[in-house]
PDB file of C-alpha atoms in Angstrom:
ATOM      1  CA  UNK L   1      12.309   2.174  29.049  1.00  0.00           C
ATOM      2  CA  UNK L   2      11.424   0.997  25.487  1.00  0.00           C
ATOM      3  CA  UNK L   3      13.152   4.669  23.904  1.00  0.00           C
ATOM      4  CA  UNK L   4      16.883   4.412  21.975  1.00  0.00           C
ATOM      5  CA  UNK L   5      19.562   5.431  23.730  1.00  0.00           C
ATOM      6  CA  UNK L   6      20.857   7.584  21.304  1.00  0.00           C
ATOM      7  CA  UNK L   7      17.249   9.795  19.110  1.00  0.00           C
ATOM      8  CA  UNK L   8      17.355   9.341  15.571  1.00  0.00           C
ATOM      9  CA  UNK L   9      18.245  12.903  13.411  1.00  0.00           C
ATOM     10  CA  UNK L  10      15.366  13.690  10.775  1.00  0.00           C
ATOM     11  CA  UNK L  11      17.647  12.819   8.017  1.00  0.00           C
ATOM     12  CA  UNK L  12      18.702   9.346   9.873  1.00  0.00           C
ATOM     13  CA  UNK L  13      14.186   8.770   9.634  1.00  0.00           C
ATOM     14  CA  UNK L  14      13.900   9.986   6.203  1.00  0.00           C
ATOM     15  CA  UNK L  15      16.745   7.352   4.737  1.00  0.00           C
ATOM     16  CA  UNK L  16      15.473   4.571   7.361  1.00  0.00           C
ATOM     17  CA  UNK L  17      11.769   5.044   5.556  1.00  0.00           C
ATOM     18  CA  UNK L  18      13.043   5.383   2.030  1.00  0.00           C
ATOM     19  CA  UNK L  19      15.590   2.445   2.627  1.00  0.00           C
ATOM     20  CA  UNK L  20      15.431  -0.320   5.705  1.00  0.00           C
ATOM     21  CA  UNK L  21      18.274  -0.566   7.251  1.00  0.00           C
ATOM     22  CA  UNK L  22      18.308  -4.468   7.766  1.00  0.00           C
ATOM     23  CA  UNK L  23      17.008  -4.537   4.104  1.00  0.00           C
ATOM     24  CA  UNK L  24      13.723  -4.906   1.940  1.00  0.00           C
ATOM     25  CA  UNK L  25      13.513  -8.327   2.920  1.00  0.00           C
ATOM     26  CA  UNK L  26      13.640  -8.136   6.328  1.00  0.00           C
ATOM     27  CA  UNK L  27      11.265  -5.613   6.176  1.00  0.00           C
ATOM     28  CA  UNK L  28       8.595  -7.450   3.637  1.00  0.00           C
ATOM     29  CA  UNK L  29       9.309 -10.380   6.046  1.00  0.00           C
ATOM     30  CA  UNK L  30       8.043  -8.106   9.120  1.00  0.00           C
ATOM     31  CA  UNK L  31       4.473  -6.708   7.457  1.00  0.00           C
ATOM     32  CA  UNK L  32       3.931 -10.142   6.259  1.00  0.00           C
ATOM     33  CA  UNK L  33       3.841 -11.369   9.898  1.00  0.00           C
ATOM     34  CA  UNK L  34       2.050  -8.000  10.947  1.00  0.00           C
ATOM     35  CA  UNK L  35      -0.569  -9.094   8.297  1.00  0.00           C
ATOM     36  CA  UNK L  36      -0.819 -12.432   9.156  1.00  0.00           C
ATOM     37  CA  UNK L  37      -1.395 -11.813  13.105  1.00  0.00           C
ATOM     38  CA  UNK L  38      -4.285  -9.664  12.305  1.00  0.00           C
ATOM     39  CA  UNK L  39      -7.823 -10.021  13.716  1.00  0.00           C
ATOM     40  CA  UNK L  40      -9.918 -11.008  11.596  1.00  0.00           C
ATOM     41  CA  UNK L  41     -10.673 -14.037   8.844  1.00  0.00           C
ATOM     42  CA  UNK L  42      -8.369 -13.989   5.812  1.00  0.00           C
ATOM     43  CA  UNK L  43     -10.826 -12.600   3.790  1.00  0.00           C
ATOM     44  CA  UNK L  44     -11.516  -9.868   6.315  1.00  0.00           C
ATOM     45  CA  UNK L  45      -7.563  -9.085   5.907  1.00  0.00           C
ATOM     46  CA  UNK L  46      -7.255  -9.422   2.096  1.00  0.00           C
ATOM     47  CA  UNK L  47     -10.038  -7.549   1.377  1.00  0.00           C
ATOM     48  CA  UNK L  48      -8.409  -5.056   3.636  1.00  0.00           C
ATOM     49  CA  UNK L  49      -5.042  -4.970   2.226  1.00  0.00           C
ATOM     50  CA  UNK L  50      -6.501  -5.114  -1.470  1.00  0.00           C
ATOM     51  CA  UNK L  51      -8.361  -1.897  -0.558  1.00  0.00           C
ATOM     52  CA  UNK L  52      -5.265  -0.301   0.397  1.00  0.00           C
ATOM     53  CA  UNK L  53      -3.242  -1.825  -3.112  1.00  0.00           C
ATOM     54  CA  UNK L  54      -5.900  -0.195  -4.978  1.00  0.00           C
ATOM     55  CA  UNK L  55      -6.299   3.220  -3.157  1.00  0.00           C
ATOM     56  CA  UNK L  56      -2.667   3.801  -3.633  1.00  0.00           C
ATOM     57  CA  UNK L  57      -3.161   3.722  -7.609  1.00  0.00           C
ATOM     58  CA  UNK L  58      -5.481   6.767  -7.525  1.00  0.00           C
ATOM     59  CA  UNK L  59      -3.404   9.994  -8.248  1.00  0.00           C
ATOM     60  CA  UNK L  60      -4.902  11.647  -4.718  1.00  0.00           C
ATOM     61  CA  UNK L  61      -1.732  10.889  -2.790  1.00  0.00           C
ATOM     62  CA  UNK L  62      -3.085  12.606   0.734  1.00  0.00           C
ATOM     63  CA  UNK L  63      -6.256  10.906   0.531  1.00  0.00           C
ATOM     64  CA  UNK L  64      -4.993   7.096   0.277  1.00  0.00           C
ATOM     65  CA  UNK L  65      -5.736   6.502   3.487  1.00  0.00           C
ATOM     66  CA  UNK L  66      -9.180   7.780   3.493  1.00  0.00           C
ATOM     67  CA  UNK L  67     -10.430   6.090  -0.116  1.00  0.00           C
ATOM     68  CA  UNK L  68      -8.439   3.043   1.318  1.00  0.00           C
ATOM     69  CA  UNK L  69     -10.674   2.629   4.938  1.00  0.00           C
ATOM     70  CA  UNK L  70     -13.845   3.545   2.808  1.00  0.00           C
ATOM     71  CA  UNK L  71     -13.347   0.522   0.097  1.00  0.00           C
ATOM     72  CA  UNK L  72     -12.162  -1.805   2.908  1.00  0.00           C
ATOM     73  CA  UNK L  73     -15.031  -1.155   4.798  1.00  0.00           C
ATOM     74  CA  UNK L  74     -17.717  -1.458   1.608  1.00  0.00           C
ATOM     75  CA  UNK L  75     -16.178  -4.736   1.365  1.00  0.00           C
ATOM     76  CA  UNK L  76     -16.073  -5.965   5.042  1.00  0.00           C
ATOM     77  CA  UNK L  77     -12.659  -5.779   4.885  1.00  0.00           C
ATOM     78  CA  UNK L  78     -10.003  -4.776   7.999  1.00  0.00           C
ATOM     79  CA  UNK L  79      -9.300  -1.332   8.122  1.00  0.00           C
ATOM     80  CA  UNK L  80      -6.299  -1.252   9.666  1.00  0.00           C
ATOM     81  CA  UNK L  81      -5.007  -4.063   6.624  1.00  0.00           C
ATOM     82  CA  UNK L  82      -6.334  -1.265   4.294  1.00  0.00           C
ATOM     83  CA  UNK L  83      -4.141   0.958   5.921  1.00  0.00           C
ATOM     84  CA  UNK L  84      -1.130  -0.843   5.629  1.00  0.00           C
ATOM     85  CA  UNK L  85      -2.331  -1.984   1.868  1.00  0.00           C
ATOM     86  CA  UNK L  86      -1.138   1.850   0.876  1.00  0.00           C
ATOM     87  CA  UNK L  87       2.325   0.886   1.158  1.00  0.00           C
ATOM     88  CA  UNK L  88       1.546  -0.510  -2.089  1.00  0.00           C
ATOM     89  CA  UNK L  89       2.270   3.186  -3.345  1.00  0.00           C
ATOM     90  CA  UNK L  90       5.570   4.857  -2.534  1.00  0.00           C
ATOM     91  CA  UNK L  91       8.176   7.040  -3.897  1.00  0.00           C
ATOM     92  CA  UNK L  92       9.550   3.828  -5.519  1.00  0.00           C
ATOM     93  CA  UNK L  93       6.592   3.143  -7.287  1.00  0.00           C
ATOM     94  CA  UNK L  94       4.435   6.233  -7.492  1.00  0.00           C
ATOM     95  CA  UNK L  95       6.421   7.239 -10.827  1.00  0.00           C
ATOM     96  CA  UNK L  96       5.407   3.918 -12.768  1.00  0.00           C
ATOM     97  CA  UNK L  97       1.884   3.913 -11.226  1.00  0.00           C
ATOM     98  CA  UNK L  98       1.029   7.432 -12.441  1.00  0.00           C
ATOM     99  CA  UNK L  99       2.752   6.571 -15.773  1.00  0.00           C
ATOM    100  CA  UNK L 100       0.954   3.840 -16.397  1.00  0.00           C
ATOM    101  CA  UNK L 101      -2.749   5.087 -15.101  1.00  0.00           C
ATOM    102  CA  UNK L 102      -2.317   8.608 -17.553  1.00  0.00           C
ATOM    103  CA  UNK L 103      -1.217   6.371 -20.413  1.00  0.00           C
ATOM    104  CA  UNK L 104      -4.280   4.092 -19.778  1.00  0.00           C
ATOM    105  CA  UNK L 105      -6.745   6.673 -19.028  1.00  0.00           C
ATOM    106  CA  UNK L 106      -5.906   8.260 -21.913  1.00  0.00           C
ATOM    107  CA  UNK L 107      -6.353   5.869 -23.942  1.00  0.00           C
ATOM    108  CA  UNK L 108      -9.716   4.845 -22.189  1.00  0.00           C
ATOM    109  CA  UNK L 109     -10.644   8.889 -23.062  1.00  0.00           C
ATOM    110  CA  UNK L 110      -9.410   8.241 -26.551  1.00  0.00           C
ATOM    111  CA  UNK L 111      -7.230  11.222 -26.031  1.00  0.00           C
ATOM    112  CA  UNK L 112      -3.553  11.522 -26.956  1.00  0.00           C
ATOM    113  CA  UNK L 113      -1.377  11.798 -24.186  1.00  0.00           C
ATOM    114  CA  UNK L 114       0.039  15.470 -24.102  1.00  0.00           C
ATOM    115  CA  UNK L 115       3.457  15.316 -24.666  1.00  0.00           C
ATOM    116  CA  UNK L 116       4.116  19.035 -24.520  1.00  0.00           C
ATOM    117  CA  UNK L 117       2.075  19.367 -21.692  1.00  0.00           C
ATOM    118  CA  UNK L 118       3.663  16.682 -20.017  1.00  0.00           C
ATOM    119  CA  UNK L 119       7.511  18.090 -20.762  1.00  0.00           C
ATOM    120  CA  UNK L 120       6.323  21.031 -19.806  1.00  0.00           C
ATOM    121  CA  UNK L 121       4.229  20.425 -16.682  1.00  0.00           C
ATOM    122  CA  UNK L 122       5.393  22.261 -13.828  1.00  0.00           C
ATOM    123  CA  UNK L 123       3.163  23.016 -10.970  1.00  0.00           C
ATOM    124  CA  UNK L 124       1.741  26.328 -12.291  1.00  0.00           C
ATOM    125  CA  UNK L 125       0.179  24.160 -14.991  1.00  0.00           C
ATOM    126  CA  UNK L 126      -1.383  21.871 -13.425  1.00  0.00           C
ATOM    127  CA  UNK L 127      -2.945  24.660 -10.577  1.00  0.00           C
ATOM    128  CA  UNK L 128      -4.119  26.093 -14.063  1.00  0.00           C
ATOM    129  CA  UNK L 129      -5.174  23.282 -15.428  1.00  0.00           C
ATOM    130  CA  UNK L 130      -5.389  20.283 -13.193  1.00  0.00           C
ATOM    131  CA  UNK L 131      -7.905  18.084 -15.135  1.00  0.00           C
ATOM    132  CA  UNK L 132      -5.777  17.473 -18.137  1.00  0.00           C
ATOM    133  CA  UNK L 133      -3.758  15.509 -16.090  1.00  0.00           C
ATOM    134  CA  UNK L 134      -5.972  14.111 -13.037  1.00  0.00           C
ATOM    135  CA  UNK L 135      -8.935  13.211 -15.543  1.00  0.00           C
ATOM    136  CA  UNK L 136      -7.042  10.836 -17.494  1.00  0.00           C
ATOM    137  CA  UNK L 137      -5.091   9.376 -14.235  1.00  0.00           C
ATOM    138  CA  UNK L 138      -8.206   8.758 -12.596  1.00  0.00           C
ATOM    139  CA  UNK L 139      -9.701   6.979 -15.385  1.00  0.00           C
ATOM    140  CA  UNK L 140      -6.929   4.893 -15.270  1.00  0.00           C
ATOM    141  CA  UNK L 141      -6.449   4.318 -11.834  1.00  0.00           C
ATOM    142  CA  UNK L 142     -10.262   2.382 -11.931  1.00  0.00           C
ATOM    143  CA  UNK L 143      -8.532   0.176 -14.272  1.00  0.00           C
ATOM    144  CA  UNK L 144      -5.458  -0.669 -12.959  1.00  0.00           C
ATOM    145  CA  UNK L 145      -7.048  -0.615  -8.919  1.00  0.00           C
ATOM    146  CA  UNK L 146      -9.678  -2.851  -9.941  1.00  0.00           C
ATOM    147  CA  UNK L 147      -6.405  -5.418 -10.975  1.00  0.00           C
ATOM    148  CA  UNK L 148      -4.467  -4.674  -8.237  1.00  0.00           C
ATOM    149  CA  UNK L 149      -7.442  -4.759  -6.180  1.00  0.00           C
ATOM    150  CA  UNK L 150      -8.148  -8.573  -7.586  1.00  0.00           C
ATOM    151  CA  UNK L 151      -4.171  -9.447  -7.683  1.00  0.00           C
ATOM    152  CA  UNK L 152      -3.868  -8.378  -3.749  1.00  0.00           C
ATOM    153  CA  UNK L 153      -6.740 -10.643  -2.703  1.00  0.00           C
ATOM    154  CA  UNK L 154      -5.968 -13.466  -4.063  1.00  0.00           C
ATOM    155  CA  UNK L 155      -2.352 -13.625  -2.747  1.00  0.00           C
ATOM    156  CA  UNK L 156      -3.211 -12.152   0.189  1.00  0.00           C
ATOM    157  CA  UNK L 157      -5.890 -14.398   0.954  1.00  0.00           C
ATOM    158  CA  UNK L 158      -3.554 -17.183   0.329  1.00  0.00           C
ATOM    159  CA  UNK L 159      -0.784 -16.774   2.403  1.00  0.00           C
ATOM    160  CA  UNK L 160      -3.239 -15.246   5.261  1.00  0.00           C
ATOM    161  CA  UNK L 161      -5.079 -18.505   5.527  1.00  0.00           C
ATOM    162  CA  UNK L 162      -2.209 -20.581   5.351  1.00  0.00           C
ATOM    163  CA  UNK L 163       0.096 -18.445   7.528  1.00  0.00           C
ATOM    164  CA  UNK L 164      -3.052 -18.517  10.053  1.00  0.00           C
ATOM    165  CA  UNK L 165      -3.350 -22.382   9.726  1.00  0.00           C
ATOM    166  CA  UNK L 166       0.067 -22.751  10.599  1.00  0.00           C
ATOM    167  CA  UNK L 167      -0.385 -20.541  13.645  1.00  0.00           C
ATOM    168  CA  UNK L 168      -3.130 -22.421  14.960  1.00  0.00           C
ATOM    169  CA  UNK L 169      -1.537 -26.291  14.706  1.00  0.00           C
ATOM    170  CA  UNK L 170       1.403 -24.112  15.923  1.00  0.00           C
ATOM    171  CA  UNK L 171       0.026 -22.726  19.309  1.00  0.00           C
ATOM    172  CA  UNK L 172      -3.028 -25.989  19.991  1.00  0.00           C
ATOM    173  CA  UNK L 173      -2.066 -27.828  22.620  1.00  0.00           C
ATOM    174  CA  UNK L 174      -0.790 -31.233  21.526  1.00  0.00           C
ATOM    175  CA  UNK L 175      -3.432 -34.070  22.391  1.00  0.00           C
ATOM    176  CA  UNK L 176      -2.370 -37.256  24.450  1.00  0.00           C
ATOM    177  CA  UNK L 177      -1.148 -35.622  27.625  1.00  0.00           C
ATOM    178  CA  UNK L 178      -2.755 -36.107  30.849  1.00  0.00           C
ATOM    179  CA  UNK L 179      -6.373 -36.046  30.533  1.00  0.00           C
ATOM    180  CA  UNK L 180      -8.362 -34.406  33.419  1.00  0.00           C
TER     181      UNK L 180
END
């Protein structure tokens, strides 16, 4: 009843996640009101969604989900909000994210960034050598998830409280009816 008429091709998927058909705003628009009707107080749901904002700065890309559910829950946080917090991190951003948290965690190391291990890093190096990269990155990624972490929350709690607020007066039932 609720299928398409006509099933989606796996390349017809693949450009529909990497780019929304009716747009980026249309789809920020739609998580926003996913967010907003979740269970839960809006600190329950920021702290949620921060979690996920800050697992997807760690370099372990199949494990987001997991580090993302554990914060969320060490801070009382939704799960499922932590879940959907990940989307922070994706192929538009991964590139800038892991830029960024090797350049910091270098520097954090007091290392120099490898630049000839970096031009040549192909995936032989790093199965021979994975901590010259994923040491620094992860020292980094504290860093810059602890920010994001803080960054998330606050406008997340924000628009949460007053997206629930407006919900509420929304749905009440008006006084001055007929009282019984």
């Amino acid at each position: 009843m609720f299928r398409r008429r006509y099933k989606l091709t796996l390349r017809d998927r693949v450009r529909d996640a990497l780019w929304p058909r009716a747009g980026w705003v249309r789809a920020g628009r739609y998580i926003g009101h996913r967010i907003g009707r979740l269970p839960g107080t809006p600190y329950k749901i920021a702290a949620g969604f921060a979690s996920g904002a800050a697992a997807s700065m760690t370099p372990f890309i199949g494990l987001h989900f997991v580090i993302a559910a554990a914060l969320a829950w060490a801070v009382r946080g939704n799960v499922f909000a932590s879940a959907v917090g990940t989307v922070v991190g994706n192929p538009w951003t991964f590139p800038a994210i892991w830029y960024l948290t090797y350049r910091l965690g270098c520097a954090l190391m007091a290392r120099t960034p490898g630049e000839a291990a970096v031009a040549e890093l192909t995936l032989a190096y790093l199965r021979d050598r994975p901590w010259d990269i994923l040491l620094p990155m992860t020292a980094g990624s504290v860093i810059v998830g602890a920010a994001v972490w803080i960054a998330a929350f606050a406008a997340v709690h924000s628009v949460v409280g007053a997206y629930q607020a407006r919900r509420r007066r929304r749905i009440r039932p008006q006084d001055g009816g007929v009282s019984g």
